[in-house]
Amino acid sequence: VSRVPLSVRLPFLNVALVHIGMLTALDQFMLGAVLGHSMTLGQAFLAIFIGSAIFGVVTVGLGYAGMKEGMSGSLLARWCGFGRIGSVLIGLVIAISLIGWFGVQNAVFAKALNFAMADKLGFGWSAALSGMALTLLVAFGFRALRFTAKIAVPMFVIVVGYISIMTLSGHNIAELIASAPNGEAISISAGATMVVGGCIVASLITPDMTRYSQKGKHVFWMTMMSIIVGEFIVNGLAIIIARALNTADVVTIMSQAAGGIGLIAVIFSTLRVNDINLYSSSLGIANAIEGVTGKKLRYVSITLVIGLIGTLLSVAGILDRFIDFLTLLGVLFPPIIGVMLVDYYILRTHKVLLETSRAEGLLPDSAQTPLIGWPAIIASIAGAIVGLAFEWGVPAFNSLLAASLLYWLIKYYTNNHVYFRKLGHNQNLK
């Protein structure tokens, strides 16, 4: 809850590698497998291109603001339309989405565990066991998680490369590219929204990392590298592998092509990602409770409750709703980002306040910080409804555009209304 001073900003690669790591994970491989199983190669890559373009623009915009102000995303939201309470709500939305990701990743972990034990436990008990075990590890700070984090990313990259070589060496690549998909068809617009949904939470928390960046161009190249590696390389390999093995099931892909090594990669990758999901969502909820009530609840108790909820989502079958989950995220988060970008770059509501406090290296005065920004909240909700209700075009872009325009119109009307009221009051005094 403070600005990151220029004196402690980090070199480009230090920040870029963390950001790239968010998009080189199991969930991107899962997304690519779904696209490859349900779309032609051309349609899949077009969906990735459209989704990446939306992600790239909003991520660079938010990331640059985070770099310039030295603030995290939820903190920046206080002076980008949402106010103090509004920023707490954004933190809660992020936390809830991360609980959903916990459920998705834990379900993948559980399938791998159940497969390794020859279906002796069954999926439900495997999900309950893996979810609560990870929750206890994170809640009580078990040191083994540091070890898994260090080896999970390299192992995942190595295994994906190994699977690609083993799987594709026995196939005609030209035939795979030309072959028709065998899964239930997904439209390009729906695919693009799924791509946005798979990475949009990363966009909203990009300022959390770029507040440590030194220059604006670092933000741009960091985002481009994340898109190339995460969206086009990892997704692209998953698309082709899913077509070769005729399945969108990640555990099946890993086990068929890499055997025990693949299962270990699934487990370690899930541990790494869910460690972050559980920890970040716990902190977000803890901060939200403290911001609203002033009470500080114990981190361990919050983590245990959140872990239980995420585990129940796994058992209930959230993995079966993976496409719906991505679609929901793809229309829920773009409106929030659109409102923040319009306020920061176009309306510049708190430009003077931010510049003055930035020069002093402090946050803007709390007395001058709005309590809650109703126009931003209304526009975000309306944008999400537009994205869900209308299927023409790309729903993720529709929700972004609708919220941005509505917020601009509301602020334009209210500002003019206040101006004319003040003008009339001054004339009456004269």
Tab-separated table of C-alpha atoms in Angstrom:
chain	number	residue	atom	x	y	z
A	1	VAL	CA	0.000	0.000	0.000
A	2	SER	CA	2.727	2.426	-1.002
A	3	ARG	CA	4.543	3.586	-4.125
A	4	VAL	CA	7.643	1.695	-5.245
A	5	PRO	CA	10.428	4.323	-5.405
A	6	LEU	CA	12.634	4.603	-8.501
A	7	SER	CA	15.693	3.722	-6.440
A	8	VAL	CA	14.560	0.120	-5.963
A	9	ARG	CA	13.223	-0.588	-9.476
A	10	LEU	CA	14.498	-3.808	-11.058
A	11	PRO	CA	16.196	-4.700	-14.387
A	12	PHE	CA	14.027	-5.734	-17.329
A	13	LEU	CA	14.573	-9.517	-17.148
A	14	ASN	CA	13.854	-9.715	-13.417
A	15	VAL	CA	10.305	-8.462	-13.950
A	16	ALA	CA	9.760	-9.970	-17.416
A	17	LEU	CA	10.514	-13.546	-16.333
A	18	VAL	CA	7.903	-13.354	-13.559
A	19	HIS	CA	5.288	-12.037	-16.007
A	20	ILE	CA	6.124	-14.630	-18.671
A	21	GLY	CA	5.820	-17.342	-16.011
A	22	MET	CA	2.130	-16.478	-15.529
A	23	LEU	CA	1.376	-17.423	-19.155
A	24	THR	CA	3.629	-20.488	-19.410
A	25	ALA	CA	1.627	-22.693	-17.101
A	26	LEU	CA	-0.687	-25.674	-17.241
A	27	ASP	CA	-3.817	-23.553	-17.755
A	28	GLN	CA	-2.453	-22.213	-21.065
A	29	PHE	CA	-1.705	-25.774	-22.167
A	30	MET	CA	-5.265	-26.732	-21.187
A	31	LEU	CA	-6.674	-23.829	-23.216
A	32	GLY	CA	-4.607	-24.724	-26.283
A	33	ALA	CA	-5.767	-28.344	-26.068
A	34	VAL	CA	-9.430	-27.244	-25.959
A	35	LEU	CA	-8.952	-24.964	-28.990
A	36	GLY	CA	-7.068	-27.625	-30.936
A	37	HIS	CA	-9.721	-30.258	-30.249
A	38	SER	CA	-12.668	-28.024	-31.238
A	39	MET	CA	-11.383	-25.654	-33.966
A	40	THR	CA	-9.435	-25.851	-37.206
A	41	LEU	CA	-5.817	-24.740	-36.961
A	42	GLY	CA	-6.536	-21.470	-38.760
A	43	GLN	CA	-9.536	-20.703	-36.535
A	44	ALA	CA	-7.589	-21.533	-33.369
A	45	PHE	CA	-4.679	-19.244	-34.217
A	46	LEU	CA	-7.031	-16.474	-35.342
A	47	ALA	CA	-8.811	-16.715	-31.968
A	48	ILE	CA	-5.421	-16.572	-30.221
A	49	PHE	CA	-4.414	-13.539	-32.305
A	50	ILE	CA	-7.638	-11.628	-31.548
A	51	GLY	CA	-7.557	-12.518	-27.849
A	52	SER	CA	-3.849	-11.661	-27.608
A	53	ALA	CA	-4.420	-8.297	-29.304
A	54	ILE	CA	-7.070	-7.365	-26.713
A	55	PHE	CA	-4.870	-8.665	-23.890
A	56	GLY	CA	-1.799	-6.863	-25.240
A	57	VAL	CA	-3.419	-3.421	-25.524
A	58	VAL	CA	-5.030	-3.416	-22.077
A	59	THR	CA	-2.001	-5.004	-20.404
A	60	VAL	CA	0.431	-2.450	-21.809
A	61	GLY	CA	-1.953	0.355	-20.813
A	62	LEU	CA	-2.401	-0.853	-17.233
A	63	GLY	CA	1.205	-1.958	-16.925
A	64	TYR	CA	2.500	1.457	-17.990
A	65	ALA	CA	0.244	3.167	-15.441
A	66	GLY	CA	1.561	0.812	-12.748
A	67	MET	CA	5.149	1.573	-13.792
A	68	LYS	CA	4.588	5.334	-13.831
A	69	GLU	CA	2.774	5.474	-10.495
A	70	GLY	CA	4.652	2.649	-8.773
A	71	MET	CA	1.351	1.142	-7.607
A	72	SER	CA	-0.317	-2.262	-7.711
A	73	GLY	CA	-3.479	-2.763	-9.759
A	74	SER	CA	-5.999	-2.769	-6.919
A	75	LEU	CA	-4.326	0.254	-5.299
A	76	LEU	CA	-4.271	2.155	-8.594
A	77	ALA	CA	-8.014	1.520	-8.985
A	78	ARG	CA	-8.700	3.914	-6.092
A	79	TRP	CA	-7.711	6.848	-8.329
A	80	CYS	CA	-8.922	5.321	-11.606
A	81	GLY	CA	-12.650	5.675	-11.007
A	82	PHE	CA	-13.431	3.056	-8.355
A	83	GLY	CA	-12.535	4.817	-5.106
A	84	ARG	CA	-11.450	3.131	-1.873
A	85	ILE	CA	-14.427	0.746	-1.503
A	86	GLY	CA	-14.516	0.094	-5.251
A	87	SER	CA	-10.888	-1.007	-5.204
A	88	VAL	CA	-11.741	-3.391	-2.357
A	89	LEU	CA	-14.476	-4.886	-4.559
A	90	ILE	CA	-11.955	-5.351	-7.374
A	91	GLY	CA	-9.652	-7.153	-4.957
A	92	LEU	CA	-12.540	-9.442	-4.002
A	93	VAL	CA	-13.373	-10.178	-7.653
A	94	ILE	CA	-9.731	-11.088	-8.284
A	95	ALA	CA	-9.702	-13.287	-5.166
A	96	ILE	CA	-12.899	-15.081	-6.202
A	97	SER	CA	-11.540	-15.745	-9.695
A	98	LEU	CA	-8.333	-17.157	-8.182
A	99	ILE	CA	-10.415	-19.485	-5.996
A	100	GLY	CA	-12.039	-20.680	-9.231
A	101	TRP	CA	-8.594	-21.231	-10.762
A	102	PHE	CA	-7.631	-23.155	-7.609
A	103	GLY	CA	-10.605	-25.441	-8.213
A	104	VAL	CA	-9.714	-25.955	-11.890
A	105	GLN	CA	-6.042	-26.681	-11.200
A	106	ASN	CA	-6.844	-28.945	-8.255
A	107	ALA	CA	-9.203	-30.942	-10.453
A	108	VAL	CA	-6.334	-31.526	-12.916
A	109	PHE	CA	-4.088	-32.531	-10.001
A	110	ALA	CA	-6.789	-34.923	-8.747
A	111	LYS	CA	-7.192	-36.572	-12.155
A	112	ALA	CA	-3.422	-37.133	-12.294
A	113	LEU	CA	-3.439	-38.579	-8.749
A	114	ASN	CA	-6.401	-40.826	-9.483
A	115	PHE	CA	-4.797	-42.008	-12.736
A	116	ALA	CA	-1.533	-42.812	-10.939
A	117	MET	CA	-3.435	-44.867	-8.324
A	118	ALA	CA	-5.372	-46.804	-10.981
A	119	ASP	CA	-8.706	-45.235	-9.971
A	120	LYS	CA	-8.609	-46.791	-6.494
A	121	LEU	CA	-9.596	-43.550	-4.734
A	122	GLY	CA	-11.974	-42.186	-7.359
A	123	PHE	CA	-11.941	-38.577	-8.577
A	124	GLY	CA	-13.983	-37.133	-5.683
A	125	TRP	CA	-11.719	-38.443	-2.929
A	126	SER	CA	-8.601	-37.619	-4.964
A	127	ALA	CA	-9.786	-34.006	-5.353
A	128	ALA	CA	-10.621	-33.728	-1.643
A	129	LEU	CA	-7.243	-35.194	-0.627
A	130	SER	CA	-5.116	-33.086	-2.999
A	131	GLY	CA	-7.036	-29.865	-2.291
A	132	MET	CA	-6.864	-30.066	1.481
A	133	ALA	CA	-3.229	-31.233	1.457
A	134	LEU	CA	-2.180	-28.207	-0.602
A	135	THR	CA	-4.308	-25.912	1.565
A	136	LEU	CA	-2.552	-27.108	4.702
A	137	LEU	CA	0.848	-26.671	3.063
A	138	VAL	CA	0.121	-23.057	2.108
A	139	ALA	CA	-1.691	-22.188	5.339
A	140	PHE	CA	1.135	-23.304	7.569
A	141	GLY	CA	3.966	-22.175	5.309
A	142	PHE	CA	5.505	-25.544	4.559
A	143	ARG	CA	8.993	-24.946	3.133
A	144	ALA	CA	8.609	-27.618	0.462
A	145	LEU	CA	6.523	-25.180	-1.579
A	146	ARG	CA	9.639	-23.097	-2.241
A	147	PHE	CA	11.283	-26.191	-3.665
A	148	THR	CA	8.325	-26.985	-5.943
A	149	ALA	CA	8.197	-23.404	-7.219
A	150	LYS	CA	11.846	-23.515	-8.270
A	151	ILE	CA	11.596	-26.738	-10.241
A	152	ALA	CA	7.997	-26.560	-11.540
A	153	VAL	CA	8.490	-24.048	-14.374
A	154	PRO	CA	11.657	-25.594	-15.879
A	155	MET	CA	10.172	-29.081	-15.555
A	156	PHE	CA	6.935	-28.002	-17.233
A	157	VAL	CA	8.796	-26.415	-20.169
A	158	ILE	CA	11.047	-29.478	-20.566
A	159	VAL	CA	8.113	-31.898	-20.445
A	160	VAL	CA	6.077	-29.867	-22.959
A	161	GLY	CA	9.075	-29.904	-25.309
A	162	TYR	CA	9.560	-33.641	-24.758
A	163	ILE	CA	5.871	-34.367	-25.345
A	164	SER	CA	5.929	-32.299	-28.537
A	165	ILE	CA	8.874	-34.271	-29.946
A	166	MET	CA	7.538	-37.678	-28.893
A	167	THR	CA	4.001	-37.030	-30.109
A	168	LEU	CA	4.636	-35.249	-33.385
A	169	SER	CA	7.571	-37.402	-34.550
A	170	GLY	CA	5.203	-40.170	-35.605
A	171	HIS	CA	2.696	-37.935	-37.401
A	172	ASN	CA	2.504	-36.067	-40.669
A	173	ILE	CA	2.400	-32.418	-39.574
A	174	ALA	CA	0.735	-31.305	-42.816
A	175	GLU	CA	-2.076	-33.824	-42.276
A	176	LEU	CA	-2.563	-32.693	-38.670
A	177	ILE	CA	-2.809	-29.081	-39.780
A	178	ALA	CA	-5.335	-29.917	-42.499
A	179	SER	CA	-7.399	-32.373	-40.449
A	180	ALA	CA	-10.855	-31.487	-39.141
A	181	PRO	CA	-11.380	-31.044	-35.383
A	182	ASN	CA	-13.187	-33.864	-33.575
A	183	GLY	CA	-14.504	-31.953	-30.560
A	184	GLU	CA	-17.662	-29.865	-30.203
A	185	ALA	CA	-17.246	-26.839	-32.476
A	186	ILE	CA	-16.241	-23.478	-30.941
A	187	SER	CA	-16.682	-20.224	-32.883
A	188	ILE	CA	-13.788	-17.823	-33.436
A	189	SER	CA	-15.453	-15.130	-31.289
A	190	ALA	CA	-16.045	-17.616	-28.448
A	191	GLY	CA	-12.476	-18.896	-28.791
A	192	ALA	CA	-11.082	-15.358	-28.635
A	193	THR	CA	-13.108	-14.658	-25.484
A	194	MET	CA	-11.751	-17.876	-23.945
A	195	VAL	CA	-8.208	-16.721	-24.748
A	196	VAL	CA	-8.922	-13.389	-23.060
A	197	GLY	CA	-10.483	-15.196	-20.098
A	198	GLY	CA	-7.383	-17.352	-19.724
A	199	CYS	CA	-5.041	-14.378	-19.299
A	200	ILE	CA	-7.154	-11.341	-18.300
A	201	VAL	CA	-6.577	-11.807	-14.554
A	202	ALA	CA	-2.860	-11.593	-15.357
A	203	SER	CA	-3.586	-8.298	-17.122
A	204	LEU	CA	-5.313	-6.819	-14.082
A	205	ILE	CA	-2.464	-7.772	-11.760
A	206	THR	CA	0.283	-6.723	-14.217
A	207	PRO	CA	0.777	-3.382	-12.347
A	208	ASP	CA	1.666	-5.498	-9.288
A	209	MET	CA	4.834	-6.394	-11.226
A	210	THR	CA	5.436	-3.374	-13.472
A	211	ARG	CA	5.537	-1.056	-10.458
A	212	TYR	CA	9.075	-2.468	-10.195
A	213	SER	CA	9.857	-1.685	-13.882
A	214	GLN	CA	12.244	1.120	-14.778
A	215	LYS	CA	10.931	2.235	-18.178
A	216	GLY	CA	7.756	2.204	-20.261
A	217	LYS	CA	9.398	0.232	-23.069
A	218	HIS	CA	10.150	-2.531	-20.559
A	219	VAL	CA	6.397	-2.918	-20.038
A	220	PHE	CA	5.792	-3.183	-23.789
A	221	TRP	CA	8.462	-5.803	-24.490
A	222	MET	CA	7.591	-7.789	-21.371
A	223	THR	CA	3.979	-8.043	-22.558
A	224	MET	CA	4.999	-8.990	-26.107
A	225	MET	CA	7.316	-11.743	-24.843
A	226	SER	CA	4.560	-13.142	-22.595
A	227	ILE	CA	2.143	-13.250	-25.545
A	228	ILE	CA	4.647	-14.916	-27.898
A	229	VAL	CA	5.776	-17.575	-25.411
A	230	GLY	CA	2.520	-18.197	-23.538
A	231	GLU	CA	-0.140	-17.701	-26.200
A	232	PHE	CA	1.521	-18.706	-29.465
A	233	ILE	CA	4.220	-21.233	-28.474
A	234	VAL	CA	2.641	-23.058	-25.483
A	235	ASN	CA	-0.907	-22.813	-26.895
A	236	GLY	CA	0.317	-23.647	-30.399
A	237	LEU	CA	2.066	-26.834	-29.287
A	238	ALA	CA	-0.986	-27.875	-27.233
A	239	ILE	CA	-3.248	-27.320	-30.265
A	240	ILE	CA	-1.196	-29.620	-32.496
A	241	ILE	CA	-0.664	-32.248	-29.772
A	242	ALA	CA	-4.399	-32.343	-28.982
A	243	ARG	CA	-5.108	-32.994	-32.659
A	244	ALA	CA	-2.477	-35.727	-32.845
A	245	LEU	CA	-3.842	-37.540	-29.765
A	246	ASN	CA	-7.480	-36.649	-30.496
A	247	THR	CA	-8.227	-35.384	-26.981
A	248	ALA	CA	-8.457	-32.137	-25.020
A	249	ASP	CA	-7.769	-33.904	-21.710
A	250	VAL	CA	-4.462	-32.567	-20.384
A	251	VAL	CA	-3.836	-35.511	-18.058
A	252	THR	CA	-4.437	-37.940	-20.934
A	253	ILE	CA	-2.082	-35.956	-23.154
A	254	MET	CA	0.633	-35.893	-20.494
A	255	SER	CA	0.267	-39.570	-19.524
A	256	GLN	CA	-0.003	-40.940	-23.073
A	257	ALA	CA	2.998	-39.031	-24.361
A	258	ALA	CA	5.288	-38.818	-21.338
A	259	GLY	CA	4.095	-41.425	-18.861
A	260	GLY	CA	5.235	-40.898	-15.279
A	261	ILE	CA	7.258	-37.796	-16.166
A	262	GLY	CA	4.127	-36.169	-17.545
A	263	LEU	CA	2.155	-36.908	-14.402
A	264	ILE	CA	4.933	-35.458	-12.235
A	265	ALA	CA	4.911	-32.320	-14.406
A	266	VAL	CA	1.140	-31.986	-13.948
A	267	ILE	CA	1.476	-32.339	-10.178
A	268	PHE	CA	4.365	-29.909	-9.768
A	269	SER	CA	2.899	-27.343	-12.150
A	270	THR	CA	-0.412	-27.481	-10.298
A	271	LEU	CA	1.356	-27.094	-6.958
A	272	ARG	CA	3.179	-23.998	-8.179
A	273	VAL	CA	0.128	-22.305	-9.696
A	274	ASN	CA	-2.228	-23.185	-6.846
A	275	ASP	CA	0.273	-21.948	-4.287
A	276	ILE	CA	0.009	-18.524	-5.950
A	277	ASN	CA	-3.781	-18.756	-6.399
A	278	LEU	CA	-4.428	-19.646	-2.768
A	279	TYR	CA	-1.919	-17.197	-1.310
A	280	SER	CA	-3.008	-14.222	-3.468
A	281	SER	CA	-6.732	-14.814	-2.954
A	282	SER	CA	-6.204	-15.116	0.816
A	283	LEU	CA	-4.316	-11.831	0.935
A	284	GLY	CA	-6.926	-10.127	-1.260
A	285	ILE	CA	-9.792	-11.174	0.985
A	286	ALA	CA	-7.829	-10.312	4.138
A	287	ASN	CA	-7.114	-6.828	2.768
A	288	ALA	CA	-10.738	-6.369	1.712
A	289	ILE	CA	-12.041	-7.308	5.170
A	290	GLU	CA	-9.546	-4.983	6.828
A	291	GLY	CA	-10.371	-2.163	4.399
A	292	VAL	CA	-14.127	-2.386	5.081
A	293	THR	CA	-14.311	-3.335	8.755
A	294	GLY	CA	-10.890	-2.406	10.098
A	295	LYS	CA	-10.561	-5.930	11.520
A	296	LYS	CA	-7.544	-8.107	10.780
A	297	LEU	CA	-8.443	-11.780	10.526
A	298	ARG	CA	-5.799	-14.472	10.814
A	299	TYR	CA	-4.248	-15.464	7.490
A	300	VAL	CA	-4.317	-19.167	8.377
A	301	SER	CA	-8.067	-19.222	9.053
A	302	ILE	CA	-8.841	-17.376	5.790
A	303	THR	CA	-6.583	-19.743	3.817
A	304	LEU	CA	-8.254	-22.832	5.266
A	305	VAL	CA	-11.733	-21.552	4.385
A	306	ILE	CA	-10.719	-20.548	0.852
A	307	GLY	CA	-8.938	-23.852	0.294
A	308	LEU	CA	-12.061	-25.716	1.402
A	309	ILE	CA	-14.221	-23.711	-1.045
A	310	GLY	CA	-11.765	-24.313	-3.911
A	311	THR	CA	-11.624	-28.018	-3.104
A	312	LEU	CA	-15.441	-28.261	-3.096
A	313	LEU	CA	-15.474	-26.592	-6.519
A	314	SER	CA	-13.105	-29.318	-7.752
A	315	VAL	CA	-15.285	-32.104	-6.376
A	316	ALA	CA	-18.396	-30.430	-7.828
A	317	GLY	CA	-16.869	-30.615	-11.307
A	318	ILE	CA	-15.596	-27.111	-12.116
A	319	LEU	CA	-13.132	-28.659	-14.597
A	320	ASP	CA	-16.133	-29.821	-16.640
A	321	ARG	CA	-17.159	-26.137	-16.816
A	322	PHE	CA	-13.680	-24.933	-17.825
A	323	ILE	CA	-14.928	-23.333	-21.056
A	324	ASP	CA	-17.784	-21.567	-19.234
A	325	PHE	CA	-15.347	-20.380	-16.550
A	326	LEU	CA	-12.992	-18.865	-19.143
A	327	THR	CA	-15.915	-17.242	-20.965
A	328	LEU	CA	-17.163	-15.662	-17.724
A	329	LEU	CA	-13.709	-14.264	-16.898
A	330	GLY	CA	-13.432	-13.056	-20.498
A	331	VAL	CA	-16.422	-10.727	-20.088
A	332	LEU	CA	-16.146	-9.924	-16.364
A	333	PHE	CA	-12.647	-8.426	-16.183
A	334	PRO	CA	-12.293	-6.397	-19.438
A	335	PRO	CA	-14.948	-3.830	-18.309
A	336	ILE	CA	-13.006	-3.142	-15.089
A	337	ILE	CA	-9.798	-2.612	-17.054
A	338	GLY	CA	-11.599	-0.461	-19.649
A	339	VAL	CA	-12.951	1.861	-16.957
A	340	MET	CA	-9.510	2.228	-15.368
A	341	LEU	CA	-7.863	3.018	-18.713
A	342	VAL	CA	-10.510	5.609	-19.665
A	343	ASP	CA	-10.204	7.330	-16.296
A	344	TYR	CA	-6.396	7.315	-16.240
A	345	TYR	CA	-5.611	8.230	-19.862
A	346	ILE	CA	-8.693	10.119	-21.158
A	347	LEU	CA	-10.608	11.711	-18.273
A	348	ARG	CA	-7.573	12.062	-15.994
A	349	THR	CA	-9.852	12.557	-13.005
A	350	HIS	CA	-7.038	12.543	-10.453
A	351	LYS	CA	-4.162	13.658	-12.687
A	352	VAL	CA	-3.060	16.596	-10.501
A	353	LEU	CA	-3.477	14.600	-7.284
A	354	LEU	CA	-1.402	11.710	-8.633
A	355	GLU	CA	1.328	13.967	-10.054
A	356	THR	CA	1.654	15.983	-6.847
A	357	SER	CA	1.884	12.923	-4.608
A	358	ARG	CA	4.193	11.122	-7.077
A	359	ALA	CA	6.681	13.982	-6.872
A	360	GLU	CA	6.762	13.469	-3.101
A	361	GLY	CA	6.920	9.677	-3.372
A	362	LEU	CA	3.704	9.323	-1.377
A	363	LEU	CA	0.167	8.098	-1.981
A	364	PRO	CA	-2.530	10.740	-2.571
A	365	ASP	CA	-4.086	12.032	0.628
A	366	SER	CA	-6.851	9.744	1.896
A	367	ALA	CA	-9.137	12.751	2.490
A	368	GLN	CA	-8.999	13.508	-1.253
A	369	THR	CA	-9.586	9.892	-2.261
A	370	PRO	CA	-13.230	9.148	-3.165
A	371	LEU	CA	-14.934	6.535	-0.999
A	372	ILE	CA	-16.700	4.706	-3.828
A	373	GLY	CA	-16.968	5.334	-7.566
A	374	TRP	CA	-20.517	4.391	-8.516
A	375	PRO	CA	-20.141	5.336	-12.220
A	376	ALA	CA	-17.195	2.915	-12.527
A	377	ILE	CA	-19.057	0.106	-10.772
A	378	ILE	CA	-22.248	0.645	-12.805
A	379	ALA	CA	-20.311	0.775	-16.088
A	380	SER	CA	-18.367	-2.407	-15.210
A	381	ILE	CA	-21.537	-4.353	-14.397
A	382	ALA	CA	-23.294	-3.076	-17.525
A	383	GLY	CA	-20.283	-3.996	-19.672
A	384	ALA	CA	-20.230	-7.530	-18.288
A	385	ILE	CA	-23.972	-7.896	-19.010
A	386	VAL	CA	-23.410	-6.744	-22.610
A	387	GLY	CA	-20.610	-9.297	-23.005
A	388	LEU	CA	-22.800	-12.121	-21.684
A	389	ALA	CA	-26.022	-11.128	-23.451
A	390	PHE	CA	-24.805	-10.357	-26.971
A	391	GLU	CA	-23.024	-12.991	-29.020
A	392	TRP	CA	-22.227	-10.893	-32.085
A	393	GLY	CA	-18.585	-9.930	-32.523
A	394	VAL	CA	-16.154	-10.851	-29.748
A	395	PRO	CA	-17.884	-10.799	-26.320
A	396	ALA	CA	-14.653	-9.867	-24.495
A	397	PHE	CA	-14.214	-6.804	-26.712
A	398	ASN	CA	-17.926	-5.958	-26.532
A	399	SER	CA	-17.827	-5.845	-22.726
A	400	LEU	CA	-14.645	-3.747	-22.764
A	401	LEU	CA	-16.020	-1.229	-25.271
A	402	ALA	CA	-19.477	-0.978	-23.670
A	403	ALA	CA	-18.094	-0.299	-20.188
A	404	SER	CA	-15.543	2.235	-21.467
A	405	LEU	CA	-18.114	4.218	-23.447
A	406	LEU	CA	-20.763	4.096	-20.696
A	407	TYR	CA	-18.292	5.252	-18.055
A	408	TRP	CA	-17.133	8.129	-20.264
A	409	LEU	CA	-20.752	9.184	-20.939
A	410	ILE	CA	-21.750	9.043	-17.245
A	411	LYS	CA	-18.729	11.081	-16.180
A	412	TYR	CA	-19.232	13.574	-19.034
A	413	TYR	CA	-22.893	14.094	-18.080
A	414	THR	CA	-22.292	14.321	-14.316
A	415	ASN	CA	-19.318	16.679	-14.689
A	416	ASN	CA	-21.278	19.009	-16.995
A	417	HIS	CA	-24.298	18.841	-14.686
A	418	VAL	CA	-22.161	19.842	-11.694
A	419	TYR	CA	-20.508	22.626	-13.737
A	420	PHE	CA	-23.825	24.180	-14.805
A	421	ARG	CA	-25.211	23.917	-11.259
A	422	LYS	CA	-22.200	25.808	-9.949
A	423	LEU	CA	-22.515	28.364	-12.748
A	424	GLY	CA	-26.203	28.938	-11.975
A	425	HIS	CA	-25.467	29.221	-8.244
A	426	ASN	CA	-22.783	31.855	-8.887
A	427	GLN	CA	-25.159	33.878	-11.125
A	428	ASN	CA	-27.838	33.809	-8.418
A	429	LEU	CA	-25.328	35.144	-5.888
A	430	LYS	CA	-24.464	37.999	-8.246
